[in-house]
């Protein structure tokens, strides 16, 4: 009984959406989707395991409670609660840009 070890608590960081951010220039949803697709296509080539990248992509595209479950079941260690920095159990680092996690404040709404 008593408190869980500090290592336990560290792995169980509560995920939250990134703080609002602004892209260097106003972009459309189409451009945002294109940037995201490009990132997810190329990210695994820079290291880390494909299944972890896949889990991170699924988490990034889900709501917070589902994202938390995906990350927990994949054994991903969340360093930054907004998912911008994560590690797998082998210690490989995964960095996610804000644009795959949320929309910029200057997103152009297309009609």
PDB file of C-alpha atoms in Angstrom:
ATOM      1  CA  UNK A   1       0.000   0.000   0.000  1.00  0.00           C
ATOM      2  CA  UNK A   2       1.001   3.661   0.019  1.00  0.00           C
ATOM      3  CA  UNK A   3       2.192   5.763  -2.870  1.00  0.00           C
ATOM      4  CA  UNK A   4       3.334   4.293  -6.157  1.00  0.00           C
ATOM      5  CA  UNK A   5       6.991   4.781  -7.010  1.00  0.00           C
ATOM      6  CA  UNK A   6       7.923   8.045  -8.703  1.00  0.00           C
ATOM      7  CA  UNK A   7       8.782   6.174 -11.924  1.00  0.00           C
ATOM      8  CA  UNK A   8       5.175   4.962 -12.141  1.00  0.00           C
ATOM      9  CA  UNK A   9       3.826   8.494 -11.840  1.00  0.00           C
ATOM     10  CA  UNK A  10       6.233   9.814 -14.447  1.00  0.00           C
ATOM     11  CA  UNK A  11       5.047   7.426 -17.145  1.00  0.00           C
ATOM     12  CA  UNK A  12       1.426   8.267 -16.378  1.00  0.00           C
ATOM     13  CA  UNK A  13       1.548  11.966 -17.253  1.00  0.00           C
ATOM     14  CA  UNK A  14      -1.855  13.232 -18.247  1.00  0.00           C
ATOM     15  CA  UNK A  15      -1.953  14.197 -21.882  1.00  0.00           C
ATOM     16  CA  UNK A  16      -3.324  17.582 -22.862  1.00  0.00           C
ATOM     17  CA  UNK A  17      -3.647  19.471 -26.114  1.00  0.00           C
ATOM     18  CA  UNK A  18      -0.754  21.818 -26.928  1.00  0.00           C
ATOM     19  CA  UNK A  19      -1.090  25.480 -26.070  1.00  0.00           C
ATOM     20  CA  UNK A  20      -2.513  27.604 -28.853  1.00  0.00           C
ATOM     21  CA  UNK A  21       0.059  28.488 -31.468  1.00  0.00           C
ATOM     22  CA  UNK A  22       0.336  30.490 -34.631  1.00  0.00           C
ATOM     23  CA  UNK A  23       1.926  29.305 -37.865  1.00  0.00           C
ATOM     24  CA  UNK A  24       4.551  31.567 -39.459  1.00  0.00           C
ATOM     25  CA  UNK A  25       1.981  32.369 -42.134  1.00  0.00           C
ATOM     26  CA  UNK A  26      -1.760  31.758 -42.334  1.00  0.00           C
ATOM     27  CA  UNK A  27      -2.429  28.327 -43.822  1.00  0.00           C
ATOM     28  CA  UNK A  28      -5.505  26.506 -45.042  1.00  0.00           C
ATOM     29  CA  UNK A  29      -6.769  23.204 -43.667  1.00  0.00           C
ATOM     30  CA  UNK A  30      -5.593  21.557 -46.921  1.00  0.00           C
ATOM     31  CA  UNK A  31      -2.053  22.840 -46.342  1.00  0.00           C
ATOM     32  CA  UNK A  32      -2.186  21.726 -42.708  1.00  0.00           C
ATOM     33  CA  UNK A  33      -3.278  18.205 -43.716  1.00  0.00           C
ATOM     34  CA  UNK A  34      -0.496  18.128 -46.311  1.00  0.00           C
ATOM     35  CA  UNK A  35       2.103  19.133 -43.695  1.00  0.00           C
ATOM     36  CA  UNK A  36       0.796  16.438 -41.339  1.00  0.00           C
ATOM     37  CA  UNK A  37       0.849  13.733 -44.023  1.00  0.00           C
ATOM     38  CA  UNK A  38       4.396  14.694 -44.953  1.00  0.00           C
ATOM     39  CA  UNK A  39       5.521  14.536 -41.333  1.00  0.00           C
ATOM     40  CA  UNK A  40       3.970  11.117 -40.657  1.00  0.00           C
ATOM     41  CA  UNK A  41       5.406   9.760 -43.932  1.00  0.00           C
ATOM     42  CA  UNK A  42       8.951  10.887 -43.193  1.00  0.00           C
ATOM     43  CA  UNK A  43       9.184  10.718 -39.368  1.00  0.00           C
ATOM     44  CA  UNK A  44       9.864   6.943 -39.120  1.00  0.00           C
ATOM     45  CA  UNK A  45      12.905   7.328 -41.384  1.00  0.00           C
ATOM     46  CA  UNK A  46      14.614   9.475 -38.755  1.00  0.00           C
ATOM     47  CA  UNK A  47      14.668   6.707 -36.175  1.00  0.00           C
ATOM     48  CA  UNK A  48      12.389   5.079 -33.674  1.00  0.00           C
ATOM     49  CA  UNK A  49       9.999   2.193 -34.253  1.00  0.00           C
ATOM     50  CA  UNK A  50       7.259   2.255 -36.873  1.00  0.00           C
ATOM     51  CA  UNK A  51       4.650   0.898 -34.437  1.00  0.00           C
ATOM     52  CA  UNK A  52       5.403   3.717 -31.981  1.00  0.00           C
ATOM     53  CA  UNK A  53       5.083   6.328 -34.737  1.00  0.00           C
ATOM     54  CA  UNK A  54       1.778   4.703 -35.757  1.00  0.00           C
ATOM     55  CA  UNK A  55       0.532   4.833 -32.153  1.00  0.00           C
ATOM     56  CA  UNK A  56       1.616   8.473 -31.828  1.00  0.00           C
ATOM     57  CA  UNK A  57      -0.190   9.343 -35.047  1.00  0.00           C
ATOM     58  CA  UNK A  58      -3.355   7.607 -33.821  1.00  0.00           C
ATOM     59  CA  UNK A  59      -3.060   9.448 -30.492  1.00  0.00           C
ATOM     60  CA  UNK A  60      -2.441  12.806 -32.196  1.00  0.00           C
ATOM     61  CA  UNK A  61      -5.566  12.347 -34.289  1.00  0.00           C
ATOM     62  CA  UNK A  62      -7.805  11.238 -31.389  1.00  0.00           C
ATOM     63  CA  UNK A  63      -9.469  13.056 -28.543  1.00  0.00           C
ATOM     64  CA  UNK A  64      -7.520  13.282 -25.295  1.00  0.00           C
ATOM     65  CA  UNK A  65      -9.014  10.313 -23.415  1.00  0.00           C
ATOM     66  CA  UNK A  66      -8.508   7.964 -26.369  1.00  0.00           C
ATOM     67  CA  UNK A  67      -5.027   9.391 -26.959  1.00  0.00           C
ATOM     68  CA  UNK A  68      -4.162   8.599 -23.332  1.00  0.00           C
ATOM     69  CA  UNK A  69      -5.305   4.991 -23.756  1.00  0.00           C
ATOM     70  CA  UNK A  70      -3.330   4.573 -27.012  1.00  0.00           C
ATOM     71  CA  UNK A  71      -0.149   5.980 -25.473  1.00  0.00           C
ATOM     72  CA  UNK A  72      -0.526   3.850 -22.336  1.00  0.00           C
ATOM     73  CA  UNK A  73      -1.147   0.614 -24.236  1.00  0.00           C
ATOM     74  CA  UNK A  74       1.829   1.263 -26.553  1.00  0.00           C
ATOM     75  CA  UNK A  75       4.104   1.796 -23.543  1.00  0.00           C
ATOM     76  CA  UNK A  76       5.032   5.299 -24.669  1.00  0.00           C
ATOM     77  CA  UNK A  77       6.693   7.500 -22.061  1.00  0.00           C
ATOM     78  CA  UNK A  78       5.268  10.995 -22.349  1.00  0.00           C
ATOM     79  CA  UNK A  79       7.923  13.582 -21.517  1.00  0.00           C
ATOM     80  CA  UNK A  80       5.897  16.657 -22.495  1.00  0.00           C
ATOM     81  CA  UNK A  81       2.173  16.375 -21.639  1.00  0.00           C
ATOM     82  CA  UNK A  82       1.221  17.855 -25.022  1.00  0.00           C
ATOM     83  CA  UNK A  83       2.967  14.861 -26.735  1.00  0.00           C
ATOM     84  CA  UNK A  84       5.634  17.030 -28.371  1.00  0.00           C
ATOM     85  CA  UNK A  85       8.351  14.890 -26.724  1.00  0.00           C
ATOM     86  CA  UNK A  86       7.908  11.170 -26.041  1.00  0.00           C
ATOM     87  CA  UNK A  87      10.141   8.140 -25.599  1.00  0.00           C
ATOM     88  CA  UNK A  88       9.608   4.442 -26.170  1.00  0.00           C
ATOM     89  CA  UNK A  89      10.637   1.783 -23.656  1.00  0.00           C
ATOM     90  CA  UNK A  90      14.043   1.478 -25.344  1.00  0.00           C
ATOM     91  CA  UNK A  91      14.732   5.168 -24.796  1.00  0.00           C
ATOM     92  CA  UNK A  92      14.294   6.297 -28.417  1.00  0.00           C
ATOM     93  CA  UNK A  93      13.068   9.892 -28.610  1.00  0.00           C
ATOM     94  CA  UNK A  94      10.025  10.936 -30.648  1.00  0.00           C
ATOM     95  CA  UNK A  95       9.409  14.627 -31.256  1.00  0.00           C
ATOM     96  CA  UNK A  96       6.082  15.798 -32.621  1.00  0.00           C
ATOM     97  CA  UNK A  97       5.586  19.263 -34.096  1.00  0.00           C
ATOM     98  CA  UNK A  98       2.593  21.192 -32.798  1.00  0.00           C
ATOM     99  CA  UNK A  99       0.975  21.177 -36.247  1.00  0.00           C
ATOM    100  CA  UNK A 100       0.267  17.444 -36.047  1.00  0.00           C
ATOM    101  CA  UNK A 101      -1.316  17.864 -32.612  1.00  0.00           C
ATOM    102  CA  UNK A 102      -3.543  20.915 -33.005  1.00  0.00           C
ATOM    103  CA  UNK A 103      -4.583  23.623 -35.411  1.00  0.00           C
ATOM    104  CA  UNK A 104      -2.891  27.025 -35.531  1.00  0.00           C
ATOM    105  CA  UNK A 105      -4.874  30.093 -34.501  1.00  0.00           C
ATOM    106  CA  UNK A 106      -4.329  31.555 -37.975  1.00  0.00           C
ATOM    107  CA  UNK A 107      -5.846  28.650 -39.891  1.00  0.00           C
ATOM    108  CA  UNK A 108      -7.730  29.928 -42.922  1.00  0.00           C
ATOM    109  CA  UNK A 109     -11.253  28.571 -42.964  1.00  0.00           C
ATOM    110  CA  UNK A 110     -12.040  27.335 -46.435  1.00  0.00           C
ATOM    111  CA  UNK A 111     -15.619  27.627 -47.669  1.00  0.00           C
TER     112      UNK A 111
END
